[in-house]
Amino acid sequence: QPAPRPEPTPRPQAAPPITDPGLLPDLLDSLDSPGGGHADDQADDRAHRIARELVACGAGPGDVVAVAMRSRPDRVLGIRATTASGAAATLVDPDEPAERVLAALDACHAAWILTTDADAGGLAAVAPWLPRLILGDREAEESIARRRRGPLTDADRRASLRPDSAAVVAHRPGVATRPVTVTHRDLLDRLSRHRGRGHDVIAALLATIEDLAGASDAVVRLADGDGSSTLFCIHPMMGLAWPYLELSRYLDPRTTVWGVQTPALVDPSFRPTTLADLVQRYADEIAAVDAPGPCHLLGWSVGGVLAQAITAALAERGRSVASLVLLDPVHGPDPDGPVARARSEATFGGPDPRPAGVTDLGPDDLATVWHTVGGDQLSLTDAQAQRVATAMVRVHDLLVGHVPAPVGTDVLVIDSAVTAAHLVRTSDFWRARCTGRVRTAEVPFRHGELLSSDALLEVGPVVASWMASVSGPATVGE
């Protein structure tokens, strides 16, 4: 139990504090209940008192508090209290194995654990050096009861809280290259169409945070939308779709964005024997998503090659795609050509180490593949890492000699100027395989940098403008 500090003395100010409408706690405090009138005042009061206790324990803007609770109402209370204190919340599942909880706490730089007496038992041996505020604990509740009532303002917090302050830090075991930080402004943007009714906003808030911190699925939601359009982003060679998360922020906020990842994350038996099998599995995953409005597919690198093949497969099923966006999708059907050699380099870190006729890799070579595609930065379990690395080697093998079938969908191809100068201009290859309208653009970044923050300053608006200009079929999921 952390030793609470006295509440900070309010800073002098000439006028009453004005709450910023761009902050999550202010939105939650202002909610109306479904029956009219303000939401549960008792819940508000408890959230505010817990928030003040967290502030007294030292938490505030720039800090991260791990909310380790099983029940949804407790999680909502924990998120409310944490964000009201100014700290960012990260959700932790007390039932996860200890090593995964520890990895999440470490990755998010959590400095406190907020839990309940019913949930604390499973965390007893996890990061014992981190202070815990245990709701239901007698001493903790006595201290919380002594805290003042009422919403917190910057006068109560240890630093100023702003719309660009972190509200949520999401760690996805087995998915993200690093934790994703969502600001108050971003979170309120996601919740904007749910405002006005308490239960709707609370449900949307928890769903959004749980989606960000959820388990490794084959299809994951990267951004909410209102059904106006849907974008499916196909994973690059790392097998995961979370590199597209920052791109989603440049798109029309009405667009729902899904990331399509390798099914090997969740299906140990996934081992396609042909490229057609592989592509059909992706098409199945996409078709299973309820995707109203025009649907678009996008892929970076090998994800672009797969996206074009998936578009063709969907067309064979009578399910059209409004447009296809390809980010430097380097490909060439010559198995001995420079593009094939470059793909082997990007997969194996050098020439393919396997003897002729051998398709499988041993643990050491799989570890090399995992390192080469950036897997060392990820928090996958060893079993997941081996499955994903094996699946990516399989993708490499199935694309050797692949001759793409033509598609009639409108296509945007964004070339890397560096790839064009040193290897191949990808738009030249794909123009001949796309019979619809083709638009090209070039950006001065390396192939591996196209989803970096700097590159997205150019790539993001181009993709957003393209999608806004395209009208097309209504759905791929009916």
XYZ file of N, CA, C and O in Angstrom, residues 17-170:
616
model
N -11.379 27.870 -11.890
C -10.820 27.090 -13.000
C -11.892 26.747 -14.010
O -13.043 26.515 -13.672
N -11.488 26.720 -15.273
C -12.393 26.353 -16.358
C -11.976 24.991 -16.870
O -10.825 24.791 -17.273
N -12.890 24.029 -16.822
C -12.539 22.703 -17.307
C -12.482 22.710 -18.811
O -13.241 23.409 -19.480
N -11.554 21.942 -19.349
C -11.342 21.894 -20.799
C -12.252 20.830 -21.399
O -12.174 19.669 -21.011
N -13.131 21.183 -22.337
C -14.042 20.185 -22.903
C -13.325 19.120 -23.723
O -13.941 18.151 -24.132
N -12.017 19.307 -23.965
C -11.270 18.311 -24.718
C -10.647 17.245 -23.850
O -9.761 16.531 -24.300
N -11.087 17.120 -22.600
C -10.527 16.133 -21.690
C -11.552 15.051 -21.388
O -12.737 15.338 -21.169
N -11.094 13.807 -21.337
C -11.990 12.688 -21.088
C -12.740 12.803 -19.763
O -13.955 12.599 -19.726
N -12.069 13.133 -18.639
C -12.833 13.194 -17.386
C -13.947 14.226 -17.417
O -15.001 14.035 -16.800
N -13.746 15.336 -18.122
C -14.799 16.344 -18.200
C -15.978 15.841 -19.020
O -17.136 16.120 -18.698
N -15.687 15.078 -20.083
C -16.780 14.490 -20.857
C -17.576 13.522 -19.982
O -18.809 13.562 -19.957
N -16.884 12.665 -19.260
C -17.578 11.671 -18.441
C -18.365 12.325 -17.312
O -19.454 11.873 -16.950
N -17.843 13.416 -16.763
C -18.570 14.117 -15.702
C -19.833 14.793 -16.219
O -20.764 15.047 -15.459
N -19.864 15.089 -17.532
C -20.991 15.837 -18.084
C -22.093 14.955 -18.653
O -23.103 15.469 -19.140
N -21.917 13.641 -18.603
C -22.864 12.756 -19.269
C -24.245 12.799 -18.636
O -24.383 12.910 -17.420
N -25.238 12.670 -19.513
C -26.613 12.502 -19.052
C -26.928 11.022 -18.958
O -26.459 10.214 -19.761
N -27.751 10.652 -18.006
C -28.180 9.262 -17.875
C -29.278 8.983 -18.881
O -29.926 9.895 -19.385
N -29.534 7.714 -19.226
C -30.569 7.383 -20.190
C -31.939 7.899 -19.799
O -32.774 8.178 -20.636
N -32.207 8.057 -18.503
C -33.517 8.520 -18.085
C -33.613 10.027 -17.977
O -34.628 10.554 -17.508
N -32.556 10.744 -18.406
C -32.556 12.185 -18.268
C -31.876 12.577 -16.973
O -31.890 11.867 -15.978
N -31.287 13.747 -16.961
C -30.562 14.172 -15.779
C -29.148 13.647 -15.780
O -28.721 12.949 -16.702
N -28.411 13.965 -14.741
C -26.999 13.611 -14.710
C -26.807 12.145 -14.373
O -27.635 11.516 -13.735
N -25.695 11.608 -14.839
C -25.369 10.214 -14.562
C -25.162 10.026 -13.056
O -25.255 10.956 -12.265
N -24.861 8.846 -12.652
C -24.810 8.442 -11.252
C -23.855 9.324 -10.445
O -22.634 9.245 -10.577
N -24.423 10.188 -9.575
C -23.594 11.087 -8.779
C -22.698 10.324 -7.819
O -21.584 10.756 -7.514
N -23.170 9.189 -7.320
C -22.363 8.392 -6.404
C -21.122 7.850 -7.099
O -20.023 7.856 -6.528
N -21.300 7.395 -8.361
C -20.149 6.911 -9.126
C -19.186 8.053 -9.410
O -17.959 7.877 -9.354
N -19.721 9.237 -9.729
C -18.864 10.403 -9.949
C -18.037 10.692 -8.703
O -16.813 10.905 -8.771
N -18.706 10.716 -7.557
C -18.042 11.050 -6.313
C -16.926 10.057 -6.004
O -15.813 10.445 -5.615
N -17.193 8.770 -6.218
C -16.167 7.764 -5.924
C -14.985 7.912 -6.882
O -13.829 7.837 -6.448
N -15.258 8.138 -8.158
C -14.167 8.309 -9.117
C -13.300 9.504 -8.741
O -12.065 9.446 -8.809
N -13.940 10.605 -8.325
C -13.172 11.799 -7.979
C -12.320 11.569 -6.734
O -11.165 12.005 -6.662
N -12.869 10.892 -5.738
C -12.102 10.643 -4.506
C -10.911 9.711 -4.775
O -9.818 9.915 -4.248
N -11.141 8.690 -5.602
C -10.020 7.794 -5.947
C -8.968 8.563 -6.728
O -7.757 8.375 -6.535
N -9.409 9.438 -7.637
C -8.461 10.249 -8.394
C -7.613 11.105 -7.460
O -6.390 11.229 -7.632
N -8.241 11.691 -6.454
C -7.486 12.509 -5.502
C -6.504 11.653 -4.695
O -5.405 12.103 -4.351
N -6.900 10.429 -4.396
C -5.982 9.524 -3.703
C -4.769 9.210 -4.585
O -3.627 9.172 -4.105
N -5.017 8.997 -5.869
C -3.901 8.749 -6.786
C -2.968 9.953 -6.853
O -1.739 9.810 -6.864
N -3.560 11.155 -6.900
C -2.729 12.361 -6.910
C -1.906 12.441 -5.634
O -0.704 12.759 -5.653
N -2.531 12.128 -4.499
C -1.811 12.157 -3.226
C -0.679 11.139 -3.184
O 0.327 11.335 -2.487
N -0.840 10.060 -3.941
C 0.214 9.042 -4.022
C 1.303 9.413 -5.026
O 2.301 8.704 -5.148
N 1.090 10.514 -5.760
C 2.119 10.992 -6.674
C 1.809 10.875 -8.144
O 2.615 11.256 -8.983
N 0.640 10.328 -8.518
C 0.309 10.145 -9.928
C -0.201 11.440 -10.535
O -0.850 12.244 -9.862
N 0.077 11.614 -11.806
C -0.386 12.813 -12.498
C -0.021 12.777 -13.963
O 0.435 11.748 -14.487
N -0.221 13.875 -14.694
C 0.106 13.926 -16.126
C 1.542 13.483 -16.391
O 2.470 13.872 -15.683
N 1.700 12.643 -17.390
C 3.007 12.091 -17.706
C 3.264 10.738 -17.076
O 4.239 10.060 -17.432
N 2.402 10.328 -16.134
C 2.536 9.028 -15.493
C 1.546 8.031 -16.094
O 0.602 8.409 -16.769
N 1.768 6.759 -15.824
C 0.881 5.687 -16.285
C 0.467 4.851 -15.088
O 1.317 4.432 -14.290
N -0.833 4.618 -14.964
C -1.380 3.765 -13.914
C -1.975 2.527 -14.561
O -2.780 2.633 -15.498
N -1.583 1.355 -14.095
C -2.130 0.100 -14.606
C -3.442 -0.193 -13.877
O -3.465 -0.320 -12.658
N -4.526 -0.288 -14.646
C -5.839 -0.616 -14.096
C -6.004 -2.129 -14.223
O -6.233 -2.648 -15.324
N -5.843 -2.834 -13.121
C -5.835 -4.303 -13.122
C -7.108 -4.809 -12.456
O -7.129 -5.092 -11.254
N -8.174 -4.908 -13.233
C -9.481 -5.286 -12.708
C -10.198 -6.173 -13.706
O -10.057 -5.981 -14.915
N -10.985 -7.116 -13.192
C -11.664 -8.058 -14.072
C -13.008 -7.530 -14.566
O -13.344 -7.686 -15.734
N -13.794 -6.942 -13.678
C -15.157 -6.582 -14.059
C -15.180 -5.276 -14.853
O -14.375 -4.360 -14.612
N -16.126 -5.185 -15.782
C -16.239 -3.984 -16.612
C -16.564 -2.739 -15.778
O -15.948 -1.684 -15.992
N -17.515 -2.796 -14.819
C -17.768 -1.594 -14.017
C -16.529 -1.124 -13.260
O -16.275 0.082 -13.168
N -15.755 -2.076 -12.726
C -14.536 -1.684 -12.024
C -13.532 -1.052 -12.980
O -12.849 -0.078 -12.633
N -13.428 -1.616 -14.173
C -12.505 -1.048 -15.158
C -12.893 0.386 -15.522
O -12.039 1.260 -15.641
N -14.182 0.608 -15.721
C -14.650 1.961 -16.033
C -14.296 2.911 -14.896
O -13.795 4.025 -15.118
N -14.557 2.483 -13.667
C -14.217 3.314 -12.507
C -12.721 3.597 -12.470
O -12.293 4.740 -12.223
N -11.915 2.575 -12.720
C -10.469 2.752 -12.702
C -9.986 3.711 -13.765
O -9.100 4.549 -13.527
N -10.546 3.604 -14.968
C -10.167 4.501 -16.063
C -10.581 5.927 -15.728
O -9.822 6.883 -15.938
N -11.801 6.087 -15.196
C -12.276 7.430 -14.835
C -11.362 8.066 -13.796
O -10.954 9.230 -13.915
N -11.055 7.318 -12.738
C -10.239 7.865 -11.666
C -8.827 8.189 -12.152
O -8.269 9.242 -11.828
N -8.258 7.285 -12.936
C -6.882 7.489 -13.410
C -6.790 8.716 -14.296
O -5.915 9.569 -14.118
N -7.685 8.822 -15.285
C -7.609 9.964 -16.203
C -7.964 11.264 -15.500
O -7.441 12.325 -15.849
N -8.841 11.200 -14.488
C -9.152 12.413 -13.733
C -7.936 12.903 -12.946
O -7.738 14.107 -12.772
N -7.106 11.969 -12.497
C -5.891 12.367 -11.777
C -4.880 13.026 -12.701
O -3.958 13.704 -12.239
N -5.063 12.820 -14.005
C -4.124 13.342 -14.994
C -3.230 12.278 -15.583
O -2.597 12.487 -16.622
N -3.143 11.120 -14.916
C -2.316 10.030 -15.431
C -3.020 9.325 -16.586
O -4.225 9.480 -16.796
N -2.268 8.551 -17.342
C -2.831 7.726 -18.410
C -3.104 6.335 -17.858
O -2.380 5.839 -16.997
N -4.163 5.712 -18.368
C -4.539 4.373 -17.923
C -4.070 3.330 -18.916
O -4.136 3.535 -20.126
N -3.591 2.216 -18.401
C -3.346 1.051 -19.240
C -4.048 -0.137 -18.594
O -3.976 -0.314 -17.375
N -4.775 -0.893 -19.385
C -5.535 -2.031 -18.857
C -4.646 -3.258 -18.736
O -3.897 -3.585 -19.656
N -4.757 -3.934 -17.611
C -4.016 -5.165 -17.357
C -5.014 -6.224 -16.920
O -5.887 -5.956 -16.083
N -4.893 -7.411 -17.483
C -5.767 -8.528 -17.113
C -5.112 -9.302 -15.966
O -4.055 -9.920 -16.165
N -5.712 -9.304 -14.775
C -5.091 -10.017 -13.642
C -4.959 -11.510 -13.867
O -4.187 -12.176 -13.158
N -5.705 -12.061 -14.840
C -5.645 -13.499 -15.085
C -4.558 -13.895 -16.077
O -4.343 -15.082 -16.313
N -3.887 -12.908 -16.672
C -2.787 -13.224 -17.582
C -1.625 -13.832 -16.801
O -1.455 -13.553 -15.610
N -0.799 -14.657 -17.470
C 0.402 -15.161 -16.796
C 1.265 -14.012 -16.284
O 1.318 -12.936 -16.893
N 1.929 -14.248 -15.175
C 2.688 -13.190 -14.505
C 3.711 -12.543 -15.428
O 3.906 -11.320 -15.403
N 4.367 -13.356 -16.260
C 5.408 -12.784 -17.112
C 4.831 -11.837 -18.162
O 5.466 -10.851 -18.555
N 3.599 -12.107 -18.614
C 2.981 -11.221 -19.600
C 2.503 -9.934 -18.939
O 2.590 -8.857 -19.521
N 1.987 -10.034 -17.717
C 1.591 -8.823 -16.985
C 2.817 -7.959 -16.741
O 2.789 -6.733 -16.933
N 3.912 -8.593 -16.329
C 5.140 -7.850 -16.074
C 5.638 -7.170 -17.342
O 6.080 -6.014 -17.324
N 5.559 -7.890 -18.486
C 5.981 -7.301 -19.758
C 5.132 -6.084 -20.103
O 5.638 -5.063 -20.596
N 3.823 -6.172 -19.852
C 2.935 -5.049 -20.136
C 3.254 -3.855 -19.242
O 3.321 -2.711 -19.708
N 3.448 -4.122 -17.952
C 3.775 -3.035 -17.031
C 5.080 -2.362 -17.424
O 5.202 -1.124 -17.385
N 6.060 -3.171 -17.813
C 7.364 -2.632 -18.189
C 7.273 -1.840 -19.487
O 7.823 -0.740 -19.604
N 6.560 -2.392 -20.481
C 6.463 -1.725 -21.782
C 5.767 -0.375 -21.676
O 6.114 0.568 -22.384
N 4.762 -0.289 -20.803
C 3.999 0.951 -20.657
C 4.591 1.895 -19.620
O 4.061 2.984 -19.413
N 5.659 1.470 -18.959
C 6.292 2.279 -17.903
C 5.284 2.632 -16.812
O 5.255 3.773 -16.312
N 4.466 1.655 -16.442
C 3.484 1.885 -15.381
C 4.207 2.127 -14.059
O 5.159 1.424 -13.714
N 3.745 3.139 -13.321
C 4.365 3.486 -12.040
C 3.499 3.118 -10.854
O 3.975 3.133 -9.716
N 2.219 2.816 -11.102
C 1.290 2.404 -10.046
C 0.366 1.322 -10.585
O 0.161 1.223 -11.797
N -0.180 0.539 -9.676
C -1.211 -0.439 -10.026
C -2.461 -0.089 -9.234
O -2.416 0.026 -8.006
N -3.563 0.106 -9.966
C -4.865 0.341 -9.338
C -5.679 -0.933 -9.511
O -5.949 -1.358 -10.634
N -6.043 -1.564 -8.390
C -6.742 -2.841 -8.467
C -7.774 -2.910 -7.337
O -8.025 -1.912 -6.662
N -8.397 -4.059 -7.176
C -9.369 -4.253 -6.099
C -8.913 -5.413 -5.225
O -8.067 -6.222 -5.633
N -9.522 -5.514 -4.053
C -9.139 -6.616 -3.175
C -9.491 -7.960 -3.794
O -8.840 -8.973 -3.517
N -10.500 -7.995 -4.673
C -10.869 -9.247 -5.333
C -9.912 -9.610 -6.458
O -9.819 -10.776 -6.845
N -9.198 -8.622 -6.996
C -8.318 -8.851 -8.149
C -6.843 -8.863 -7.781
O -6.005 -9.243 -8.601
N -6.517 -8.434 -6.585
C -5.117 -8.224 -6.229
C -4.352 -9.518 -6.008
O -3.120 -9.547 -6.159
N -5.048 -10.602 -5.651
C -4.353 -11.831 -5.299
C -3.450 -12.356 -6.383
O -2.301 -12.753 -6.130
N -3.929 -12.360 -7.618
C -3.137 -12.883 -8.718
C -1.962 -12.013 -9.087
O -1.095 -12.425 -9.859
N -1.918 -10.788 -8.535
C -0.834 -9.858 -8.867
C 0.207 -9.762 -7.759
O 1.139 -8.970 -7.861
N 0.037 -10.572 -6.717
C 0.897 -10.435 -5.541
C 2.377 -10.568 -5.878
O 3.219 -9.855 -5.315
N 2.700 -11.469 -6.807
C 4.106 -11.713 -7.127
C 4.586 -10.919 -8.334
O 5.732 -11.073 -8.763
N 3.713 -10.076 -8.906
C 4.060 -9.321 -10.115
C 4.552 -7.931 -9.735
O 3.835 -7.163 -9.082
N 5.765 -7.615 -10.133
C 6.343 -6.287 -9.897
C 6.065 -5.789 -8.483
O 5.432 -4.750 -8.288
N 6.517 -6.514 -7.461
C 6.208 -6.114 -6.079
C 6.759 -4.745 -5.710
O 6.352 -4.168 -4.698
N 7.678 -4.213 -6.525
C 8.244 -2.896 -6.236
C 7.295 -1.753 -6.631
O 7.513 -0.612 -6.227
N 6.245 -2.063 -7.412
C 5.308 -1.020 -7.808
C 4.265 -0.805 -6.715
O 3.671 -1.762 -6.220
N 4.016 0.440 -6.329
C 2.980 0.699 -5.326
C 1.602 0.358 -5.873
O 1.342 0.498 -7.071
N 0.731 -0.112 -4.991
C -0.620 -0.511 -5.373
C -1.633 0.276 -4.557
O -1.466 0.452 -3.347
N -2.683 0.683 -5.226
C -3.848 1.223 -4.541
C -4.943 0.184 -4.707
O -5.412 -0.064 -5.824
N -5.311 -0.466 -3.600
C -6.227 -1.605 -3.644
C -7.591 -1.168 -3.126
O -7.775 -0.947 -1.919
N -8.542 -1.019 -4.049
C -9.891 -0.637 -3.659
C -10.527 -1.785 -2.884
O -10.424 -2.946 -3.281
N -11.184 -1.453 -1.780
C -11.748 -2.483 -0.908
C -10.873 -2.770 0.284
O -11.354 -3.317 1.294
N -9.591 -2.420 0.182
C -8.700 -2.561 1.323
C -9.093 -1.531 2.394
O -9.370 -0.363 2.081
N -9.144 -1.936 3.654
C -9.669 -1.063 4.702
C -8.892 0.248 4.800
O -9.486 1.335 4.818
N -7.566 0.181 4.856
C -6.783 1.403 4.989
C -6.937 2.302 3.771
O -7.029 3.531 3.902
N -6.970 1.681 2.588
C -7.129 2.466 1.372
C -8.482 3.168 1.352
O -8.588 4.357 1.017
N -9.530 2.450 1.723
C -10.867 3.043 1.700
C -11.000 4.163 2.730
O -11.679 5.171 2.483
N -10.362 4.013 3.891
C -10.400 5.082 4.882
C -9.721 6.348 4.354
O -10.201 7.465 4.567
N -8.608 6.141 3.659
C -7.901 7.290 3.095
C -8.708 7.939 1.973
O -8.788 9.164 1.873
N -9.318 7.107 1.107
C -10.132 7.625 0.002
C -11.313 8.425 0.548
O -11.667 9.491 0.015
N -11.926 7.929 1.631
C -13.097 8.597 2.199
C -12.753 9.989 2.731
O -13.630 10.858 2.829
N -11.484 10.210 3.079
C -11.080 11.530 3.590
C -10.813 12.542 2.490
O -10.627 13.729 2.771
N -10.778 12.087 1.249
C -10.494 13.000 0.137
C -11.712 13.862 -0.166
O -12.853 13.464 0.034
N -11.444 15.050 -0.701
C -12.517 15.979 -1.019
C -13.365 15.486 -2.185
O -12.898 14.753 -3.040
N -14.598 15.935 -2.211
C -15.502 15.610 -3.306
C -15.276 16.600 -4.450
O -14.597 17.594 -4.310
N -15.911 16.295 -5.588
C -15.930 17.233 -6.707
C -14.891 16.935 -7.766
O -13.853 16.312 -7.501
N -15.168 17.342 -9.015
C -14.243 17.109 -10.122
C -12.898 17.773 -9.881
O -12.812 18.816 -9.224
N -11.852 17.180 -10.424
C -10.512 17.742 -10.299
C -10.257 18.749 -11.419
O -10.765 18.600 -12.535
N -9.481 19.752 -11.110
C -9.001 20.704 -12.106
C -7.485 20.715 -12.031
O -6.874 20.032 -11.194
N -6.845 21.533 -12.842
C -5.384 21.612 -12.813
C -4.870 22.110 -11.462
O -3.727 21.837 -11.094
N -5.712 22.826 -10.736
C -5.295 23.275 -9.408
C -5.108 22.105 -8.461
O -4.356 22.197 -7.479
N -5.782 20.988 -8.749
C -5.697 19.802 -7.888
C -4.615 18.831 -8.342
O -4.181 17.976 -7.563
N -4.231 18.922 -9.604
C -3.293 17.943 -10.168
C -1.858 18.400 -9.987
O -1.583 19.552 -9.668
N -0.943 17.498 -10.244
C 0.476 17.805 -10.074
C 1.070 18.518 -11.272
O 2.191 18.998 -11.215
N 0.335 18.567 -12.367
C 0.743 19.319 -13.556
C -0.510 19.567 -14.375
O -1.560 18.976 -14.133
N -0.402 20.432 -15.353
C -1.559 20.748 -16.185
C -1.903 19.579 -17.098
O -1.018 18.902 -17.632
N -3.191 19.357 -17.278
C -3.685 18.307 -18.162
C -4.253 18.968 -19.404
O -5.092 19.869 -19.313
N -3.825 18.521 -20.576
C -4.209 19.147 -21.831
C -4.791 18.108 -22.782
O -4.573 16.897 -22.616
N -5.524 18.534 -23.829
C -6.079 17.569 -24.797
C -5.033 16.675 -25.438
O -5.331 15.540 -25.818
N -3.787 17.163 -25.557
C -2.735 16.337 -26.156
C -1.991 15.493 -25.130
O -1.025 14.808 -25.477
N -2.441 15.531 -23.864
C -1.865 14.636 -22.853
C -2.350 13.207 -23.094
O -3.429 12.983 -23.635
N -1.564 12.252 -22.672
C -1.933 10.846 -22.843
C -3.111 10.501 -21.940
O -3.121 10.836 -20.761
N -4.107 9.837 -22.525
C -5.251 9.334 -21.751
C -5.158 7.829 -21.549
O -5.513 7.315 -20.496
N -4.682 7.123 -22.581
C -4.600 5.663 -22.553
C -3.267 5.248 -23.161
O -2.836 5.805 -24.183
N -2.615 4.299 -22.551
C -1.440 3.658 -23.134
C -1.806 2.197 -23.320
O -2.086 1.494 -22.350
N -1.860 1.774 -24.568
C -2.345 0.428 -24.877
C -1.181 -0.474 -25.235
O -0.422 -0.189 -26.161
